[in-house]
Amino acid sequence: MSELNKIVLTGIQPTGMPHLGNYVGALKTAIERTNTNKTFMFIADLHALNSVHDAKTIREHTYQAAAIMIALGANLDNTVLFRQSDIPEIYQLNTLLMNLTPKGLMNRAHSYKAAMDKNIANGDDVDAGINMGLYTYPILMTADILLYNTDIVPVGADQKQHVEFARDIAGYFNHMYGEVFKLPTPVIGQETGIIPGLDGRKMSKSYDNTIPLMLPEKDLKKKIMRIITDSKLPEDPKNPDESTIFQLYKHFATESEIAEFAEMFRRGGMGYGTAKTILFDKINSFLAGPRAEYERLMANTDEIERILQNGAAKAQPVAAGTIARVKKLMLG
Ligand code: TRP
């Protein structure tokens, strides 16, 4: 099959404002794909349910996630953008797949193991705070992927295992009932390496070192000015590869700008304050347009809701087709 005929599926959890690391590591590839491939893009509100138990927050974060994807340039001509929970067939396929998913597979899930490890480290019961939504998360994700006949799933490296589980489960089904499901392929964004946060460690909400994507300009500037640096003086030559400022700049600049900035580090004469201002200007000029569009959409959530409903109307018949086939094979 030609690459361009492949169906792409992207799920985004509505768990609050994504940060620059999320953008570079996952969202960017997913958004670029919408220019070339038919894409099912949904806000995974059911997945958020295992950790967020406040309906209003889920609803708001769902709008936020949808607005961000639109504002960052998801091509709505090729994209069916919808809310996961609006498609009743997802609950059905989830239940059906439960019955051919080995429990042992779920035991191996990184996210579940991480939750257990944290409990053990804290001296708590291993299962403390772990609900079945978290435990069976990969089955619901498999249902997402298989429901829409997906070929390709662009994801961050942390989600690769989940897509591999979807392949496994699709394989079990096909083996038992006949070749129904395509085996999805995870596509990890270009080798981005680790995106550093303000303190130089991997950018992550759990380290509280992130630069959120949609901040008012002056808050973005404040964040960037807070990047931790070493104590080299302005005149000292600096190694760009050891600098968080440079590592972030690389993802938003052209080849020649990157080479020039690296040279300014090596040559000496540029203080970190100046380097941060250059980084701010670069990121800000990238984000200014999306930020305005994001704010416009968030002030018009009715418009977002209309887009999501429109998407649901297109996604649902595809889901219904899959469920009809699966039910017939499993239940007669
Ligand atoms: N688990 C994904 C994340 O946290 C979100 C997601 C849910 C997803 N269902 C999906 C991603 C299906 C790709 C395909 O980022």
Tab-separated table of C-alpha atoms and ligand atoms in Angstrom:
chain	number	residue	atom	x	y	z
A	1	MET	CA	0.000	0.000	0.000
A	2	SER	CA	1.306	3.455	-0.814
A	3	GLU	CA	2.368	5.471	2.178
A	4	LEU	CA	-0.153	8.181	1.329
A	5	ASN	CA	-3.117	5.803	1.428
A	6	LYS	CA	-2.367	4.732	4.945
A	7	ILE	CA	-4.768	5.674	7.688
A	8	VAL	CA	-3.211	7.552	10.568
A	9	LEU	CA	-4.651	7.681	14.055
A	10	THR	CA	-3.648	10.054	16.824
A	11	GLY	CA	-5.019	10.179	20.357
A	12	ILE	CA	-4.347	13.064	22.711
A	13	GLN	CA	-5.108	12.812	26.396
A	14	PRO	CA	-6.935	15.834	27.807
A	15	THR	CA	-4.791	16.113	30.891
A	16	GLY	CA	-3.882	19.782	30.784
A	17	MET	CA	-1.705	22.038	28.708
A	18	PRO	CA	0.956	20.157	26.732
A	19	HIS	CA	4.504	21.512	26.835
A	20	LEU	CA	7.234	22.085	24.286
A	21	GLY	CA	8.653	18.601	24.919
A	22	ASN	CA	5.276	17.046	24.042
A	23	TYR	CA	5.155	19.160	20.913
A	24	VAL	CA	8.594	18.241	19.640
A	25	GLY	CA	8.370	14.600	20.783
A	26	ALA	CA	4.936	13.685	19.472
A	27	LEU	CA	2.422	16.363	18.443
A	28	LYS	CA	4.576	17.801	15.670
A	29	THR	CA	4.815	14.525	13.731
A	30	ALA	CA	1.129	13.858	14.192
A	31	ILE	CA	0.224	17.307	12.905
A	32	GLU	CA	2.563	17.086	9.918
A	33	ARG	CA	0.951	13.787	8.961
A	34	THR	CA	-2.445	15.455	8.631
A	35	ASN	CA	-1.156	17.235	5.528
A	36	THR	CA	-0.497	13.994	3.711
A	37	ASN	CA	-2.733	11.286	5.169
A	38	LYS	CA	-6.296	10.730	6.163
A	39	THR	CA	-6.149	11.059	9.935
A	40	PHE	CA	-8.439	10.126	12.754
A	41	MET	CA	-7.539	12.430	15.603
A	42	PHE	CA	-9.402	12.171	18.844
A	43	ILE	CA	-9.272	13.550	22.335
A	44	ALA	CA	-8.898	10.538	24.618
A	45	ASP	CA	-11.223	11.620	27.410
A	46	LEU	CA	-11.961	8.031	28.454
A	47	HIS	CA	-8.260	7.468	29.002
A	48	ALA	CA	-8.084	10.565	31.197
A	49	LEU	CA	-10.837	9.120	33.399
A	50	ASN	CA	-8.479	6.815	35.241
A	51	SER	CA	-6.775	9.833	36.788
A	52	VAL	CA	-9.199	12.761	36.447
A	53	HIS	CA	-12.467	12.414	38.309
A	54	ASP	CA	-13.943	15.817	37.662
A	55	ALA	CA	-16.255	16.108	34.658
A	56	LYS	CA	-15.852	19.841	34.242
A	57	THR	CA	-12.078	19.538	34.104
A	58	ILE	CA	-12.258	16.770	31.525
A	59	ARG	CA	-14.610	18.792	29.369
A	60	GLU	CA	-12.454	21.897	29.554
A	61	HIS	CA	-9.236	20.036	28.894
A	62	THR	CA	-10.878	18.311	25.955
A	63	TYR	CA	-11.585	21.705	24.372
A	64	GLN	CA	-8.069	22.796	25.193
A	65	ALA	CA	-6.499	19.758	23.511
A	66	ALA	CA	-8.688	20.111	20.422
A	67	ALA	CA	-7.965	23.850	20.181
A	68	ILE	CA	-4.242	23.216	20.442
A	69	MET	CA	-4.223	20.692	17.634
A	70	ILE	CA	-6.201	23.027	15.392
A	71	ALA	CA	-4.108	26.046	16.333
A	72	LEU	CA	-0.857	24.197	15.671
A	73	GLY	CA	-2.024	23.446	12.177
A	74	ALA	CA	-3.808	20.074	12.052
A	75	ASN	CA	-5.248	20.083	8.554
A	76	LEU	CA	-8.984	19.746	9.077
A	77	ASP	CA	-9.597	18.849	5.431
A	78	ASN	CA	-7.923	15.483	5.992
A	79	THR	CA	-8.628	15.092	9.679
A	80	VAL	CA	-11.598	13.640	11.469
A	81	LEU	CA	-11.295	15.341	14.846
A	82	PHE	CA	-13.582	13.966	17.536
A	83	ARG	CA	-14.052	13.135	21.194
A	84	GLN	CA	-13.335	9.498	22.060
A	85	SER	CA	-16.323	9.101	24.373
A	86	ASP	CA	-18.773	10.340	21.709
A	87	ILE	CA	-18.441	7.101	19.755
A	88	PRO	CA	-20.450	4.365	21.527
A	89	GLU	CA	-18.652	1.597	19.613
A	90	ILE	CA	-15.451	2.239	21.568
A	91	TYR	CA	-16.987	0.840	24.753
A	92	GLN	CA	-18.172	-2.174	22.798
A	93	LEU	CA	-14.866	-3.037	21.195
A	94	ASN	CA	-13.133	-2.513	24.530
A	95	THR	CA	-15.376	-5.139	26.156
A	96	LEU	CA	-14.992	-7.556	23.263
A	97	LEU	CA	-11.201	-7.288	23.235
A	98	MET	CA	-10.990	-7.818	27.004
A	99	ASN	CA	-11.799	-11.432	26.319
A	100	LEU	CA	-8.808	-12.205	24.200
A	101	THR	CA	-6.235	-10.066	25.943
A	102	PRO	CA	-3.951	-12.070	28.238
A	103	LYS	CA	-3.749	-10.650	31.733
A	104	GLY	CA	0.017	-11.205	31.576
A	105	LEU	CA	0.297	-8.691	28.764
A	106	MET	CA	-1.227	-5.996	30.963
A	107	ASN	CA	1.134	-6.916	33.806
A	108	ARG	CA	4.011	-5.941	31.525
A	109	ALA	CA	2.724	-2.451	30.668
A	110	HIS	CA	5.308	0.202	31.555
A	111	SER	CA	2.720	2.653	32.844
A	112	TYR	CA	1.152	0.116	35.194
A	113	LYS	CA	4.548	-1.117	36.366
A	114	ALA	CA	5.636	2.465	37.039
A	115	ALA	CA	2.543	3.010	39.197
A	116	MET	CA	3.311	-0.153	41.183
A	117	ASP	CA	6.976	0.772	41.574
A	118	LYS	CA	5.989	4.143	42.941
A	119	ASN	CA	3.740	2.482	45.511
A	120	ILE	CA	6.500	0.098	46.523
A	121	ALA	CA	9.006	2.948	46.834
A	122	ASN	CA	6.540	4.817	49.059
A	123	GLY	CA	5.979	1.756	51.240
A	124	ASP	CA	2.301	1.611	50.172
A	125	ASP	CA	0.257	-1.390	49.102
A	126	VAL	CA	1.356	-2.237	45.508
A	127	ASP	CA	-2.143	-1.660	44.184
A	128	ALA	CA	-2.809	1.587	46.053
A	129	GLY	CA	-4.599	4.105	43.844
A	130	ILE	CA	-4.483	1.819	40.795
A	131	ASN	CA	-7.897	1.369	39.216
A	132	MET	CA	-8.899	-1.027	36.450
A	133	GLY	CA	-8.975	1.874	34.005
A	134	LEU	CA	-5.234	2.262	34.461
A	135	TYR	CA	-4.612	-1.482	34.423
A	136	THR	CA	-6.594	-2.067	31.222
A	137	TYR	CA	-5.529	1.217	29.582
A	138	PRO	CA	-3.707	-0.594	26.749
A	139	ILE	CA	-6.871	-2.521	25.818
A	140	LEU	CA	-8.867	0.677	25.395
A	141	MET	CA	-6.009	2.102	23.374
A	142	THR	CA	-6.020	-1.033	21.217
A	143	ALA	CA	-9.748	-0.586	20.686
A	144	ASP	CA	-9.098	3.020	19.549
A	145	ILE	CA	-6.555	1.869	17.041
A	146	LEU	CA	-8.454	-1.122	15.652
A	147	LEU	CA	-11.861	0.555	15.505
A	148	TYR	CA	-10.740	2.914	12.736
A	149	ASN	CA	-8.719	0.460	10.604
A	150	THR	CA	-5.522	2.257	11.472
A	151	ASP	CA	-2.249	1.645	9.656
A	152	ILE	CA	-0.009	4.153	11.392
A	153	VAL	CA	0.078	5.550	14.913
A	154	PRO	CA	2.456	8.488	15.430
A	155	VAL	CA	3.395	8.509	19.100
A	156	GLY	CA	6.042	9.648	21.517
A	157	ALA	CA	8.537	6.983	22.562
A	158	ASP	CA	6.628	6.442	25.835
A	159	GLN	CA	3.617	5.103	23.917
A	160	LYS	CA	5.440	2.666	21.653
A	161	GLN	CA	4.782	-0.324	23.877
A	162	HIS	CA	1.059	0.388	23.833
A	163	VAL	CA	0.981	0.300	20.054
A	164	GLU	CA	2.935	-2.946	20.105
A	165	PHE	CA	0.284	-4.374	22.437
A	166	ALA	CA	-2.337	-3.314	19.896
A	167	ARG	CA	-0.450	-5.276	17.253
A	168	ASP	CA	-0.297	-8.294	19.548
A	169	ILE	CA	-3.988	-8.162	20.357
A	170	ALA	CA	-4.939	-7.667	16.695
A	171	GLY	CA	-2.797	-10.722	15.936
A	172	TYR	CA	-4.556	-12.845	18.568
A	173	PHE	CA	-7.903	-11.834	17.128
A	174	ASN	CA	-6.919	-12.590	13.554
A	175	HIS	CA	-5.519	-15.935	14.600
A	176	MET	CA	-8.709	-16.910	16.404
A	177	TYR	CA	-11.348	-15.449	14.112
A	178	GLY	CA	-9.742	-14.722	10.738
A	179	GLU	CA	-7.913	-11.819	9.190
A	180	VAL	CA	-10.000	-8.845	10.244
A	181	PHE	CA	-7.593	-6.332	11.678
A	182	LYS	CA	-4.657	-4.628	10.052
A	183	LEU	CA	-1.566	-4.635	12.241
A	184	PRO	CA	-0.837	-1.016	13.189
A	185	THR	CA	2.677	0.396	13.087
A	186	PRO	CA	3.962	2.902	15.638
A	187	VAL	CA	5.841	5.833	14.133
A	188	ILE	CA	8.089	7.644	16.550
A	189	GLY	CA	8.869	11.251	15.680
A	190	GLN	CA	12.249	12.112	14.196
A	191	GLU	CA	15.053	11.222	16.596
A	192	THR	CA	14.613	14.164	18.869
A	193	GLY	CA	16.635	12.869	21.779
A	194	ILE	CA	15.657	14.191	25.149
A	195	ILE	CA	14.071	17.638	25.221
A	196	PRO	CA	15.505	19.353	28.282
A	197	GLY	CA	13.345	21.321	30.697
A	198	LEU	CA	14.198	24.487	32.614
A	199	ASP	CA	16.538	22.618	34.962
A	200	GLY	CA	18.281	20.617	32.230
A	201	ARG	CA	16.575	17.335	33.102
A	202	LYS	CA	14.084	15.820	30.621
A	203	MET	CA	11.130	18.195	30.241
A	204	SER	CA	8.340	16.568	32.199
A	205	LYS	CA	5.369	17.621	34.289
A	206	SER	CA	6.613	15.378	37.044
A	207	TYR	CA	9.812	17.464	37.343
A	208	ASP	CA	7.901	20.736	37.257
A	209	ASN	CA	10.367	22.051	34.689
A	210	THR	CA	8.174	22.483	31.618
A	211	ILE	CA	7.533	25.305	29.199
A	212	PRO	CA	3.797	25.057	28.477
A	213	LEU	CA	2.873	25.559	24.828
A	214	MET	CA	0.264	28.273	25.045
A	215	LEU	CA	1.399	30.906	27.503
A	216	PRO	CA	0.850	34.631	27.212
A	217	GLU	CA	3.960	36.139	25.663
A	218	LYS	CA	5.301	37.667	28.857
A	219	ASP	CA	4.890	34.439	30.819
A	220	LEU	CA	6.713	32.564	28.080
A	221	LYS	CA	9.535	35.061	28.365
A	222	LYS	CA	9.666	34.698	32.147
A	223	LYS	CA	9.879	30.918	31.842
A	224	ILE	CA	12.666	31.051	29.307
A	225	MET	CA	14.632	33.556	31.391
A	226	ARG	CA	14.473	31.011	34.240
A	227	ILE	CA	16.398	28.311	32.367
A	228	ILE	CA	19.227	27.202	34.616
A	229	THR	CA	22.727	27.780	33.229
A	230	ASP	CA	26.245	27.272	34.523
A	231	SER	CA	28.321	30.172	35.826
A	232	LYS	CA	30.328	30.949	32.684
A	233	LEU	CA	30.856	34.644	32.024
A	234	PRO	CA	29.635	36.343	28.848
A	235	GLU	CA	33.114	36.395	27.336
A	236	ASP	CA	33.751	32.667	27.981
A	237	PRO	CA	33.447	30.206	25.075
A	238	LYS	CA	30.587	27.789	25.714
A	239	ASN	CA	29.719	24.316	24.495
A	240	PRO	CA	26.310	24.508	22.771
A	241	ASP	CA	25.763	20.778	23.207
A	242	GLU	CA	25.799	21.204	26.973
A	243	SER	CA	23.365	24.108	26.927
A	244	THR	CA	19.647	23.703	27.503
A	245	ILE	CA	19.162	26.993	25.644
A	246	PHE	CA	20.806	25.653	22.518
A	247	GLN	CA	19.132	22.235	22.786
A	248	LEU	CA	15.725	23.905	22.774
A	249	TYR	CA	16.628	26.365	20.024
A	250	LYS	CA	17.532	23.516	17.678
A	251	HIS	CA	13.941	22.372	17.407
A	252	PHE	CA	12.588	25.681	16.201
A	253	ALA	CA	15.308	27.086	13.948
A	254	THR	CA	16.615	26.436	10.447
A	255	GLU	CA	19.905	24.634	9.786
A	256	SER	CA	21.786	27.866	9.140
A	257	GLU	CA	20.353	29.588	12.217
A	258	ILE	CA	21.370	26.581	14.296
A	259	ALA	CA	24.918	26.662	12.936
A	260	GLU	CA	25.174	30.389	13.578
A	261	PHE	CA	23.860	30.122	17.136
A	262	ALA	CA	26.281	27.258	17.869
A	263	GLU	CA	29.118	29.420	16.623
A	264	MET	CA	28.051	32.273	18.929
A	265	PHE	CA	28.273	29.859	21.866
A	266	ARG	CA	31.705	28.585	20.886
A	267	ARG	CA	33.189	31.953	20.056
A	268	GLY	CA	32.448	33.486	23.461
A	269	GLY	CA	31.140	36.995	23.915
A	270	MET	CA	27.491	36.012	24.229
A	271	GLY	CA	26.104	35.962	27.746
A	272	TYR	CA	23.338	33.575	28.759
A	273	GLY	CA	20.866	36.459	29.087
A	274	THR	CA	21.374	37.311	25.425
A	275	ALA	CA	21.177	33.648	24.427
A	276	LYS	CA	17.879	33.304	26.288
A	277	THR	CA	16.479	36.365	24.538
A	278	ILE	CA	17.407	34.881	21.173
A	279	LEU	CA	15.724	31.611	22.170
A	280	PHE	CA	12.632	33.448	23.361
A	281	ASP	CA	12.330	35.382	20.079
A	282	LYS	CA	12.602	32.169	18.093
A	283	ILE	CA	10.030	30.212	20.093
A	284	ASN	CA	7.745	33.176	20.382
A	285	SER	CA	7.709	33.836	16.663
A	286	PHE	CA	6.797	30.198	16.110
A	287	LEU	CA	4.031	30.266	18.726
A	288	ALA	CA	2.544	33.725	18.158
A	289	GLY	CA	0.147	32.662	15.385
A	290	PRO	CA	-0.979	29.420	17.048
A	291	ARG	CA	-1.419	31.258	20.363
A	292	ALA	CA	-3.791	33.792	18.818
A	293	GLU	CA	-5.813	31.047	17.150
A	294	TYR	CA	-5.860	29.003	20.350
A	295	GLU	CA	-7.165	31.957	22.330
A	296	ARG	CA	-9.805	32.686	19.722
A	297	LEU	CA	-11.037	29.090	19.827
A	298	MET	CA	-11.045	28.894	23.609
A	299	ALA	CA	-13.231	31.994	23.667
A	300	ASN	CA	-15.604	30.145	21.295
A	301	THR	CA	-15.923	26.654	22.690
A	302	ASP	CA	-19.202	26.256	20.762
A	303	GLU	CA	-17.125	26.288	17.623
A	304	ILE	CA	-14.843	23.581	19.016
A	305	GLU	CA	-17.874	21.519	20.027
A	306	ARG	CA	-19.273	21.828	16.495
A	307	ILE	CA	-15.990	20.627	15.016
A	308	LEU	CA	-15.949	17.664	17.420
A	309	GLN	CA	-19.553	16.731	16.631
A	310	ASN	CA	-18.876	16.994	12.953
A	311	GLY	CA	-15.916	14.661	13.439
A	312	ALA	CA	-17.983	12.204	15.465
A	313	ALA	CA	-20.549	12.036	12.671
A	314	LYS	CA	-17.776	10.947	10.306
A	315	ALA	CA	-15.978	8.595	12.695
A	316	GLN	CA	-19.042	6.752	13.946
A	317	PRO	CA	-20.008	4.935	10.711
A	318	VAL	CA	-16.435	3.620	10.396
A	319	ALA	CA	-16.584	2.377	13.976
A	320	ALA	CA	-19.994	0.814	13.382
A	321	GLY	CA	-18.627	-1.114	10.397
A	322	THR	CA	-15.825	-2.579	12.487
A	323	ILE	CA	-18.112	-3.514	15.354
A	324	ALA	CA	-20.580	-5.230	13.027
A	325	ARG	CA	-17.821	-7.451	11.642
A	326	VAL	CA	-16.310	-8.225	15.041
A	327	LYS	CA	-19.632	-9.000	16.718
A	328	LYS	CA	-20.621	-11.347	13.944
A	329	LEU	CA	-17.336	-13.232	14.234
A	330	MET	CA	-17.297	-13.389	18.024
A	331	LEU	CA	-20.959	-13.785	18.810
A	332	GLY	CA	-22.532	-15.189	15.661
B	1	TRP	N1	-2.096	6.997	25.499
B	1	TRP	C1	-1.905	8.119	24.634
B	1	TRP	C2	-1.088	9.178	25.412
B	1	TRP	O1	-1.147	9.229	26.614
B	1	TRP	C3	-3.209	8.707	24.177
B	1	TRP	C4	-3.970	7.723	23.379
B	1	TRP	C5	-5.131	7.094	23.716
B	1	TRP	C6	-3.625	7.240	22.085
B	1	TRP	N2	-5.542	6.272	22.715
B	1	TRP	C7	-4.640	6.325	21.710
B	1	TRP	C8	-2.548	7.501	21.230
B	1	TRP	C9	-4.571	5.650	20.487
B	1	TRP	C10	-2.503	6.821	19.998
B	1	TRP	C11	-3.508	5.907	19.652
B	1	TRP	O2	-0.409	9.963	24.792
